[in-house]
Tab-separated table of C-alpha atoms and ligand atoms in Angstrom:
chain	number	residue	atom	x	y	z
A	11	MET	CA	0.000	0.000	0.000
A	12	LEU	CA	1.367	3.412	-1.022
A	13	ILE	CA	0.966	6.748	0.740
A	14	ASP	CA	0.912	10.226	-0.800
A	15	ILE	CA	0.414	12.498	2.176
A	16	HIS	CA	0.765	15.791	0.265
A	17	CYS	CA	-0.803	16.011	-3.185
A	18	HIS	CA	-2.635	18.957	-4.782
A	19	ILE	CA	-5.225	16.879	-6.625
A	20	ASP	CA	-7.422	19.925	-7.320
A	21	LEU	CA	-4.596	21.569	-9.275
A	22	TYR	CA	-4.303	18.866	-11.948
A	23	ASP	CA	-5.966	19.720	-15.269
A	24	ASN	CA	-8.486	16.937	-14.774
A	25	PRO	CA	-8.766	16.088	-11.071
A	26	GLN	CA	-11.756	13.772	-11.550
A	27	LYS	CA	-9.717	11.593	-13.902
A	28	ILE	CA	-6.868	11.347	-11.371
A	29	ILE	CA	-9.306	10.478	-8.593
A	30	SER	CA	-10.881	7.720	-10.636
A	31	ASP	CA	-7.486	6.405	-11.848
A	32	CYS	CA	-6.458	6.115	-8.190
A	33	ASN	CA	-8.941	3.249	-7.932
A	34	ASN	CA	-6.522	1.192	-10.027
A	35	HIS	CA	-3.734	1.686	-7.500
A	36	ASP	CA	-3.273	0.694	-3.886
A	37	ILE	CA	-2.778	4.165	-2.525
A	38	TYR	CA	-4.007	6.461	0.233
A	39	ILE	CA	-3.831	10.186	-0.499
A	40	LEU	CA	-4.110	13.373	1.493
A	41	SER	CA	-5.354	15.957	-0.966
A	42	VAL	CA	-4.086	19.294	0.327
A	43	THR	CA	-5.596	22.618	-0.699
A	44	THR	CA	-4.084	26.096	-0.969
A	45	THR	CA	-7.101	28.282	-0.136
A	46	PRO	CA	-10.134	27.797	2.109
A	47	LYS	CA	-12.358	28.472	-0.947
A	48	ALA	CA	-10.951	25.406	-2.694
A	49	TRP	CA	-11.887	23.001	0.069
A	50	GLU	CA	-15.616	22.442	-0.535
A	51	PHE	CA	-15.321	21.385	-4.182
A	52	THR	CA	-12.097	19.429	-3.681
A	53	ASN	CA	-13.608	17.568	-0.768
A	54	LYS	CA	-16.713	16.817	-2.834
A	55	ILE	CA	-14.864	15.292	-5.782
A	56	CYS	CA	-12.347	13.446	-3.602
A	57	SER	CA	-15.081	11.935	-1.449
A	58	THR	CA	-15.933	9.621	-4.344
A	59	ASN	CA	-12.812	7.633	-3.386
A	60	ASN	CA	-12.700	6.638	0.276
A	61	ARG	CA	-8.916	6.353	0.238
A	62	ILE	CA	-8.596	10.084	-0.453
A	63	LYS	CA	-9.091	12.659	2.295
A	64	THR	CA	-9.091	16.405	1.754
A	65	ALA	CA	-7.209	18.816	3.982
A	66	LEU	CA	-8.250	22.401	4.625
A	67	GLY	CA	-5.377	24.695	3.696
A	68	PHE	CA	-4.176	28.262	3.393
A	69	HIS	CA	-0.837	28.386	1.596
A	70	PRO	CA	1.624	30.959	2.988
A	71	GLN	CA	2.528	32.150	-0.509
A	72	ILE	CA	-1.000	33.394	-1.172
A	73	VAL	CA	-2.310	34.529	2.212
A	74	SER	CA	-1.612	38.178	1.433
A	75	GLN	CA	-4.000	38.200	-1.576
A	76	ARG	CA	-6.693	36.193	0.232
A	77	TYR	CA	-6.428	37.402	3.775
A	78	GLU	CA	-10.211	37.612	4.247
A	79	GLU	CA	-10.656	33.879	3.575
A	80	ILE	CA	-9.516	33.204	7.130
A	81	LYS	CA	-13.183	33.578	8.130
A	82	LEU	CA	-14.131	30.736	5.810
A	83	PHE	CA	-11.234	28.705	7.197
A	84	ASP	CA	-12.690	28.977	10.711
A	85	GLU	CA	-16.173	28.073	9.472
A	86	LEU	CA	-14.941	24.919	7.746
A	87	LEU	CA	-12.539	23.831	10.470
A	88	PRO	CA	-14.955	21.737	12.567
A	89	ARG	CA	-15.700	19.619	9.461
A	90	VAL	CA	-12.115	18.492	8.859
A	91	LYS	CA	-9.586	16.176	10.429
A	92	TYR	CA	-6.668	17.289	8.261
A	93	ILE	CA	-5.117	20.720	7.764
A	94	GLY	CA	-2.797	21.755	4.949
A	95	GLU	CA	-1.084	23.221	3.230
A	96	ILE	CA	-0.318	25.850	5.844
A	97	GLY	CA	2.915	27.339	7.166
A	98	LEU	CA	5.421	30.084	6.508
A	99	ASP	CA	7.652	30.964	3.557
A	100	GLY	CA	10.666	33.150	4.272
A	101	SER	CA	12.002	33.134	0.718
A	102	TYR	CA	13.007	36.466	-0.810
A	103	GLU	CA	9.879	36.833	-2.975
A	104	PHE	CA	7.515	36.249	-0.029
A	105	LYS	CA	9.365	38.243	2.649
A	106	VAL	CA	7.096	41.210	2.007
A	107	SER	CA	4.082	39.246	3.275
A	108	PHE	CA	5.862	37.551	6.166
A	109	ASP	CA	4.010	39.457	8.900
A	110	GLN	CA	0.681	38.568	7.332
A	111	GLN	CA	1.769	34.957	6.923
A	112	LEU	CA	2.716	34.854	10.570
A	113	SER	CA	-0.569	36.293	11.738
A	114	ILE	CA	-2.575	33.817	9.621
A	115	PHE	CA	-0.413	30.861	10.724
A	116	ARG	CA	-0.821	31.826	14.383
A	117	HIS	CA	-4.537	32.218	13.941
A	118	ILE	CA	-4.823	28.796	12.280
A	119	LEU	CA	-2.770	27.035	14.958
A	120	LYS	CA	-4.883	28.659	17.659
A	121	SER	CA	-8.149	27.657	15.974
A	122	VAL	CA	-6.865	24.107	15.459
A	123	LYS	CA	-5.891	23.911	19.115
A	124	GLN	CA	-9.329	25.097	20.226
A	125	ASP	CA	-10.843	22.419	18.012
A	126	GLY	CA	-8.763	19.715	19.696
A	127	GLY	CA	-5.821	19.292	17.322
A	128	LYS	CA	-5.542	17.932	13.776
A	129	ILE	CA	-3.033	16.340	11.451
A	130	MET	CA	-1.300	19.252	9.695
A	131	SER	CA	0.806	19.341	6.527
A	132	ILE	CA	3.235	22.225	6.904
A	133	HIS	CA	5.334	24.323	4.545
A	134	SER	CA	8.477	25.780	6.142
A	135	ARG	CA	10.699	26.918	3.258
A	136	ASN	CA	13.354	29.306	4.549
A	137	ALA	CA	11.364	29.693	7.737
A	138	ALA	CA	11.922	26.476	9.692
A	139	MET	CA	12.873	28.183	12.977
A	140	PHE	CA	9.819	30.446	12.842
A	141	VAL	CA	7.554	27.491	12.076
A	142	LEU	CA	9.010	25.437	14.939
A	143	GLU	CA	8.618	28.315	17.390
A	144	GLU	CA	4.940	28.658	16.477
A	145	LEU	CA	4.380	24.908	16.684
A	146	LYS	CA	5.554	24.837	20.293
A	147	LEU	CA	2.146	26.012	21.476
A	148	SER	CA	0.129	24.059	18.948
A	149	GLU	CA	-1.900	20.909	19.286
A	150	GLY	CA	-2.106	18.018	16.837
A	151	ILE	CA	0.457	16.334	14.628
A	152	PRO	CA	2.639	18.556	12.445
A	153	ILE	CA	4.023	16.917	9.311
A	154	LEU	CA	6.818	19.024	7.870
A	155	HIS	CA	6.446	18.721	4.124
A	156	TRP	CA	9.636	18.811	1.980
A	157	PHE	CA	11.717	19.962	4.945
A	158	SER	CA	14.828	21.857	3.847
A	159	GLY	CA	16.134	23.361	7.064
A	160	ASN	CA	19.621	22.979	8.489
A	161	LYS	CA	20.830	20.374	10.978
A	162	THR	CA	19.992	22.477	14.050
A	163	GLU	CA	16.474	23.040	12.751
A	164	LEU	CA	16.067	19.377	11.896
A	165	ASP	CA	17.170	18.276	15.364
A	166	LYS	CA	14.759	20.751	16.932
A	167	ALA	CA	11.916	19.492	14.746
A	168	ILE	CA	12.617	15.889	15.709
A	169	GLN	CA	12.823	16.853	19.370
A	170	GLN	CA	9.465	18.667	19.131
A	171	GLY	CA	7.814	15.516	17.799
A	172	CYS	CA	7.324	16.613	14.192
A	173	TRP	CA	6.731	14.106	11.411
A	174	PHE	CA	8.193	14.546	7.927
A	175	SER	CA	6.918	13.894	4.423
A	176	VAL	CA	9.534	13.375	1.753
A	177	GLY	CA	9.247	13.221	-2.020
A	178	LEU	CA	11.222	12.495	-5.154
A	179	PRO	CA	12.896	15.898	-5.673
A	180	MET	CA	14.081	15.760	-2.075
A	181	ILE	CA	15.477	12.242	-2.257
A	182	MET	CA	17.172	13.002	-5.581
A	183	SER	CA	19.188	15.850	-4.034
A	184	LYS	CA	22.267	15.341	-1.909
A	185	LYS	CA	21.054	17.727	0.782
A	186	GLY	CA	17.660	16.013	0.818
A	187	ARG	CA	19.242	12.585	1.252
A	188	ILE	CA	21.290	13.810	4.206
A	189	ILE	CA	18.110	15.136	5.855
A	190	ILE	CA	16.215	11.908	5.128
A	191	SER	CA	18.957	9.783	6.647
A	192	SER	CA	18.650	11.778	9.906
A	193	ILE	CA	14.856	11.540	10.174
A	194	PRO	CA	13.698	8.769	12.535
A	195	LYS	CA	12.224	6.011	10.331
A	196	GLN	CA	9.008	5.877	12.329
A	197	ARG	CA	8.286	9.583	11.630
A	198	LEU	CA	8.668	9.475	7.874
A	199	LEU	CA	5.875	9.557	5.278
A	200	THR	CA	5.971	9.907	1.498
A	201	GLU	CA	4.541	12.671	-0.711
A	202	THR	CA	4.485	13.753	-4.346
A	203	ASP	CA	3.545	17.463	-3.924
A	204	ALA	CA	2.095	16.877	-7.402
A	205	PRO	CA	1.260	18.283	-9.871
A	206	PHE	CA	4.074	20.783	-9.247
A	207	ASN	CA	6.847	18.255	-9.587
A	208	LYS	CA	8.096	16.446	-12.629
A	209	TYR	CA	10.053	13.255	-12.828
A	210	LYS	CA	11.976	12.566	-16.020
A	211	ASN	CA	9.895	15.289	-17.746
A	212	ASN	CA	6.519	13.822	-16.816
A	213	ILE	CA	4.138	15.415	-14.323
A	214	LEU	CA	4.085	13.183	-11.267
A	215	MET	CA	0.985	11.135	-10.556
A	216	PRO	CA	0.174	10.191	-6.950
A	217	TRP	CA	1.017	6.522	-7.562
A	218	ASP	CA	4.456	7.517	-8.917
A	219	ILE	CA	5.394	7.794	-5.258
A	220	GLU	CA	6.465	4.174	-5.540
A	221	LEU	CA	9.556	5.451	-7.402
A	222	ILE	CA	10.879	6.767	-4.102
A	223	PHE	CA	11.255	3.322	-2.536
A	224	PRO	CA	14.376	2.077	-4.318
A	225	GLU	CA	16.113	5.267	-3.091
A	226	LEU	CA	14.649	5.098	0.385
A	227	SER	CA	15.516	1.435	0.834
A	228	HIS	CA	19.071	2.311	-0.174
A	229	ILE	CA	19.313	5.027	2.503
A	230	TRP	CA	17.746	2.739	5.115
A	231	ASN	CA	19.755	-0.255	3.986
A	232	ILE	CA	16.734	-2.551	3.939
A	233	SER	CA	14.590	-4.034	1.166
A	234	ILE	CA	12.103	-2.075	-0.927
A	235	GLU	CA	9.242	-4.156	0.507
A	236	GLU	CA	10.333	-3.402	4.073
A	237	SER	CA	10.537	0.327	3.293
A	238	ILE	CA	7.006	0.319	1.854
A	239	GLU	CA	5.795	-1.541	4.944
A	240	ILE	CA	7.448	0.942	7.341
A	241	VAL	CA	5.866	3.950	5.641
A	242	PHE	CA	2.462	2.266	5.593
A	243	SER	CA	2.674	1.311	9.242
A	244	ASN	CA	3.702	4.911	10.064
A	245	PHE	CA	0.605	6.095	8.234
A	246	ARG	CA	-1.647	3.726	10.184
A	247	LYS	CA	-0.077	4.914	13.418
A	248	LEU	CA	-0.610	8.535	12.421
A	249	LEU	CA	-4.327	7.916	11.984
A	250	THR	CA	-4.598	6.592	15.520
A	251	THR	CA	-3.060	9.747	16.997
A	252	ILE	CA	-6.006	12.054	16.330
B	18	MN	MN1	2.533	21.728	-1.724
């Protein structure tokens, strides 16, 4: 059984086709969204496949244009078990909105805490320390998606109980492989972050996540089958936490 814990199904050209094609694969998917407005429709189409769940998200790169959607976020929150994509982006092009990002992220974490905690898929590009500071007071399970922080930040994240979701671009880079080898095996999940990522010039499909296992089994020094089993058992454990 495969796991894609961070996939933007609604952003494919034909999401319904992807959702129906997923029936031909043994895969569980967390379909993350980037704005609260996208949740209702995405959840509706994904609900046709009971192995796909839809997360309520508010992507840090677009919060400044859609600030007012935070009200909708709070309205929808009691209906969901999964949150994402949320977080902070400290990259040069998004620095200008960092204060707004921070206020939205804080608001979301507070709302999630009041609602009893959720599983959260979190973006932390160039902002890992800020994200980890905010998470200290949060409730639920944070999954750091495509983590790219330094060693100090990684150690802090592990110490704070964060989980990690890793994908093909990450495992194909040297820096990514070093991070992956330091992540505790029992806190690792797999993700495509599709359709943003390509592999050998093709847009990734959720089931392409199986391509990560030869690499992962190499890093872990175990068989491909054992690696698949570890990630699946992590996923099952995650579901029992909330
Ligand atoms: Mn994403």
